[in-house]
mmCIF file of C-alpha atoms and ligand atoms in Angstrom:
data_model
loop_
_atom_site.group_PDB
_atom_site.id
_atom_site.type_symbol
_atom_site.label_atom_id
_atom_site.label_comp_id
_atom_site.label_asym_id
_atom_site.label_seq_id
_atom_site.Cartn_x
_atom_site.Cartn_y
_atom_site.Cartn_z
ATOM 1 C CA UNK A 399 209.446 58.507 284.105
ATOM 2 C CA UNK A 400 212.500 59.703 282.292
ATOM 3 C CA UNK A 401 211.207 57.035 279.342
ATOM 4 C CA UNK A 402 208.195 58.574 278.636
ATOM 5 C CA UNK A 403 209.394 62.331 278.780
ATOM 6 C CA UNK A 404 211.588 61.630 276.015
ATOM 7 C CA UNK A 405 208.737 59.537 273.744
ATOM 8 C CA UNK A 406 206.902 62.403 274.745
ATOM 9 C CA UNK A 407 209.412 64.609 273.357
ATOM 10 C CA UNK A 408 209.836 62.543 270.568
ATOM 11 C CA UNK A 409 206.170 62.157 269.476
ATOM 12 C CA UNK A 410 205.959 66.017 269.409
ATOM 13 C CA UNK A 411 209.119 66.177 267.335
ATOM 14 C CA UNK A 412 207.265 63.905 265.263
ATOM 15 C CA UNK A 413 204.400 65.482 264.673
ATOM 16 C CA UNK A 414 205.952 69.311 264.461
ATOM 17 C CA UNK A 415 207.894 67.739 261.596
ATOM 18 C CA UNK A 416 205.173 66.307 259.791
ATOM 19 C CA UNK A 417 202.716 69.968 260.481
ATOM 20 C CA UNK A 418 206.590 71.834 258.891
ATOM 21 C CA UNK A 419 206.291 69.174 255.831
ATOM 22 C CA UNK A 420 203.069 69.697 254.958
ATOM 23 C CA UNK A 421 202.738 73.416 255.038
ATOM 24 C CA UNK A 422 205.697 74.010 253.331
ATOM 25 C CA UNK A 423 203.904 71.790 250.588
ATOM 26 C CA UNK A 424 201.174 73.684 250.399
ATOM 27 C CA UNK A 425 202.952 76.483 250.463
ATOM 28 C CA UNK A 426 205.431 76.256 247.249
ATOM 29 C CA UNK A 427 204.943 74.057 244.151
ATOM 30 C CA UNK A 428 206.621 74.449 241.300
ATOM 31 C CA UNK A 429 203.262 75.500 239.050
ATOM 32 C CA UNK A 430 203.601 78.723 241.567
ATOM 33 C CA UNK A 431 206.613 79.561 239.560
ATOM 34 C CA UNK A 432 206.621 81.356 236.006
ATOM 35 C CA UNK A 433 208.971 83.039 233.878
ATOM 36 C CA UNK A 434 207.888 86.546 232.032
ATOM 37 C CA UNK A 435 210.042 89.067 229.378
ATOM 38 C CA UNK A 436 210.906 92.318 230.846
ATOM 39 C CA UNK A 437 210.402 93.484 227.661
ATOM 40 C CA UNK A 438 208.009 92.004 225.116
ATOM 41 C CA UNK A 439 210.068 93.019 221.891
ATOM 42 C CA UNK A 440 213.664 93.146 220.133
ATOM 43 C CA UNK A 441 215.113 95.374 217.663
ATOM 44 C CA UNK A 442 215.674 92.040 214.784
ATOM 45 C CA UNK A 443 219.683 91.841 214.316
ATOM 46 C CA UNK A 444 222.659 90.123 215.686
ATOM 47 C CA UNK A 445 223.489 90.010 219.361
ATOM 48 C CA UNK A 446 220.447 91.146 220.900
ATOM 49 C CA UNK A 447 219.721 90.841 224.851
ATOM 50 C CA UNK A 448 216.627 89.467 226.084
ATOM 51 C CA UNK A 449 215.816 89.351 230.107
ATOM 52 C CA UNK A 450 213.282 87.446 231.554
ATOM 53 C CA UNK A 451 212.063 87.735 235.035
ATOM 54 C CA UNK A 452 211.553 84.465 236.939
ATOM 55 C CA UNK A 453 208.259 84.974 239.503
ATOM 56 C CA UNK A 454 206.499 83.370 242.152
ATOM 57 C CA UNK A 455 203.081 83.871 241.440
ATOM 58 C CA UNK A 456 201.779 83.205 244.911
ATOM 59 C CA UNK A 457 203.753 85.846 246.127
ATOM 60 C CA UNK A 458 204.295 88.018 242.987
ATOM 61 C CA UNK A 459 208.165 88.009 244.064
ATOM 62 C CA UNK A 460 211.336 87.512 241.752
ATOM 63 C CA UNK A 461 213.160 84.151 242.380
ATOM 64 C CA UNK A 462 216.619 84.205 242.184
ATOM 65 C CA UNK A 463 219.607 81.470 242.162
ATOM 66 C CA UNK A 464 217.563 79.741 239.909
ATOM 67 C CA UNK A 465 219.304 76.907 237.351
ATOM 68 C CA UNK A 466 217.889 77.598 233.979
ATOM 69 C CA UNK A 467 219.144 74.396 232.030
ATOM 70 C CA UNK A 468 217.295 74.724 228.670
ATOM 71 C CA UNK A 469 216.135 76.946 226.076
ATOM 72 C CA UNK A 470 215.007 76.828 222.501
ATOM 73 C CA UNK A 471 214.353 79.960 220.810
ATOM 74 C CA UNK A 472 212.559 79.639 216.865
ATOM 75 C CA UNK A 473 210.296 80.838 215.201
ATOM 76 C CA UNK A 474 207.015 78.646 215.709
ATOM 77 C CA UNK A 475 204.796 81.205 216.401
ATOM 78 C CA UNK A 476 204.980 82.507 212.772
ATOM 79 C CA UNK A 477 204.948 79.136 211.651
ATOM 80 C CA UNK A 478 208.645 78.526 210.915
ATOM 81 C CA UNK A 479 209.627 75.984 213.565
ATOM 82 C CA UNK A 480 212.637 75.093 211.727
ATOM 83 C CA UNK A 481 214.320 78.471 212.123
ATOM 84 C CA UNK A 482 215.998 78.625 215.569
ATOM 85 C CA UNK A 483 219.034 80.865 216.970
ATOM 86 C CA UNK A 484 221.451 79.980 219.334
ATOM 87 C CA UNK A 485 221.167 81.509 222.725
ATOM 88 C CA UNK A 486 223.743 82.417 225.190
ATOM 89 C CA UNK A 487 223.367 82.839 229.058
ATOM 90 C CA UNK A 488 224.465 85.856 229.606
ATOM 91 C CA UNK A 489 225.655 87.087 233.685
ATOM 92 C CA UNK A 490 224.374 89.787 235.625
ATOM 93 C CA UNK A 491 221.178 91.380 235.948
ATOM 94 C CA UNK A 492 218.997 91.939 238.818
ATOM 95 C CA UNK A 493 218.273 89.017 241.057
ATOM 96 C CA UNK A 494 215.265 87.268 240.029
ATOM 97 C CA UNK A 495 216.321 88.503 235.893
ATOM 98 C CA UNK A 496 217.785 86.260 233.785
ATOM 99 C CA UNK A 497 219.765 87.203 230.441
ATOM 100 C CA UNK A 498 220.153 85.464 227.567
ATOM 101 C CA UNK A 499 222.405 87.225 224.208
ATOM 102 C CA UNK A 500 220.860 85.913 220.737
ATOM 103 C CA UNK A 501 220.657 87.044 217.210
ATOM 104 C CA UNK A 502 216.981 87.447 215.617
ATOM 105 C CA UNK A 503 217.492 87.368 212.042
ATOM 106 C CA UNK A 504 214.203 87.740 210.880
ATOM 107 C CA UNK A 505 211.699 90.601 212.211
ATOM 108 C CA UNK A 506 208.453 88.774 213.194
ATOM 109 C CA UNK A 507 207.646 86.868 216.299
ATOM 110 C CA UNK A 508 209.912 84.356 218.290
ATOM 111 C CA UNK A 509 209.707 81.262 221.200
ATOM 112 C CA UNK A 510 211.691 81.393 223.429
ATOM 113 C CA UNK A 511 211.457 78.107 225.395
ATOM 114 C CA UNK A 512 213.073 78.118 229.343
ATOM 115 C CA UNK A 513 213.134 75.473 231.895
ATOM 116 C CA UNK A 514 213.982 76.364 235.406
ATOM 117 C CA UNK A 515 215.201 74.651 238.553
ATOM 118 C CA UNK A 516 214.192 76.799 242.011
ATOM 119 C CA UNK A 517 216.216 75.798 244.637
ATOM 120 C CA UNK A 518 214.091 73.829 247.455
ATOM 121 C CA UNK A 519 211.466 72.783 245.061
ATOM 122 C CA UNK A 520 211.055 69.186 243.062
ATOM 123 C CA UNK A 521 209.925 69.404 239.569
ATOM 124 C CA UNK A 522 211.075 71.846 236.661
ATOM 125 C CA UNK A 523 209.512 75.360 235.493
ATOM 126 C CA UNK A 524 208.750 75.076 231.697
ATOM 127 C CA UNK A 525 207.662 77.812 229.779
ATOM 128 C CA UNK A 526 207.253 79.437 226.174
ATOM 129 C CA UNK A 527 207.418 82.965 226.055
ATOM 130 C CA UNK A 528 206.722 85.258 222.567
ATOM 131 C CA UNK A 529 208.845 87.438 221.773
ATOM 132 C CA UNK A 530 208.304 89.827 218.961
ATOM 133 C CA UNK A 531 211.546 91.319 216.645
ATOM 134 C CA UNK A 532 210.786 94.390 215.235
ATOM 135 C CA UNK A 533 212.711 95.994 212.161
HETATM 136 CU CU1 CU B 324 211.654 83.313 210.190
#
């Protein structure tokens, strides 16, 4: 009798497990994830801070502790590619925000190009966001 009370035990273990695995699948994937500006526009010059907001669109909640790992920002949406600016994490912010410091040497509009790891989730966040540099 003891036997089967623990397969017993075991099978529901079992199945609990595989209920817990598959809701938190459904739950959470990685396209639920997106990264917008805080603000939509610079001032065009040196040292300029842009935050960005990472969100989970399911629950319209900011995600912090993320690992942002790369970023590209140019100038592709005005059709110069070619021109890109260093960017620099920069720390602090509210949970969820993310700053970066870069210069915008031309006025006009920029890409800035993120990629994300969220803790607990397989697969990477990619995004372009367009930012515009005003004079
Ligand atoms: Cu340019």
């Amino acid at each position: 009798m003891k036997t089967f009370t623990i397969a017993r035990a075991f099978k529901a273990a079992l199945i609990a497990a595989a209920i817990g695995g598959a809701s938190t699948a459904a739950l959470a994937d990685i396209k639920d994830y997106k990264f917008e500006l805080v603000d939509q526009s610079v001032q065009a010059g040196p040292d300029k801070v842009v935050v960005v907001r990472l969100i989970n669109t399911k629950t319209s909640k900011p995600v912090p502790d993320a690992v942002i790992f790369a970023t590209r920002l140019d100038m592709a949406p005005d059709g110069m590619q070619e021109m890109a600016t260093k960017i620099t994490p920069v720390p602090g912010g509210d949970p969820g925000t993310y700053k970066f410091k870069a210069t915008f040497g031309m006025a006009g509009r920029w890409q800035l190009s993120l990629g994300a790891k969220v803790q607990g989730e397989t697969g990477t966040v990619d995004n372009k966001l367009v930012i515009t540099a005003e004079k």
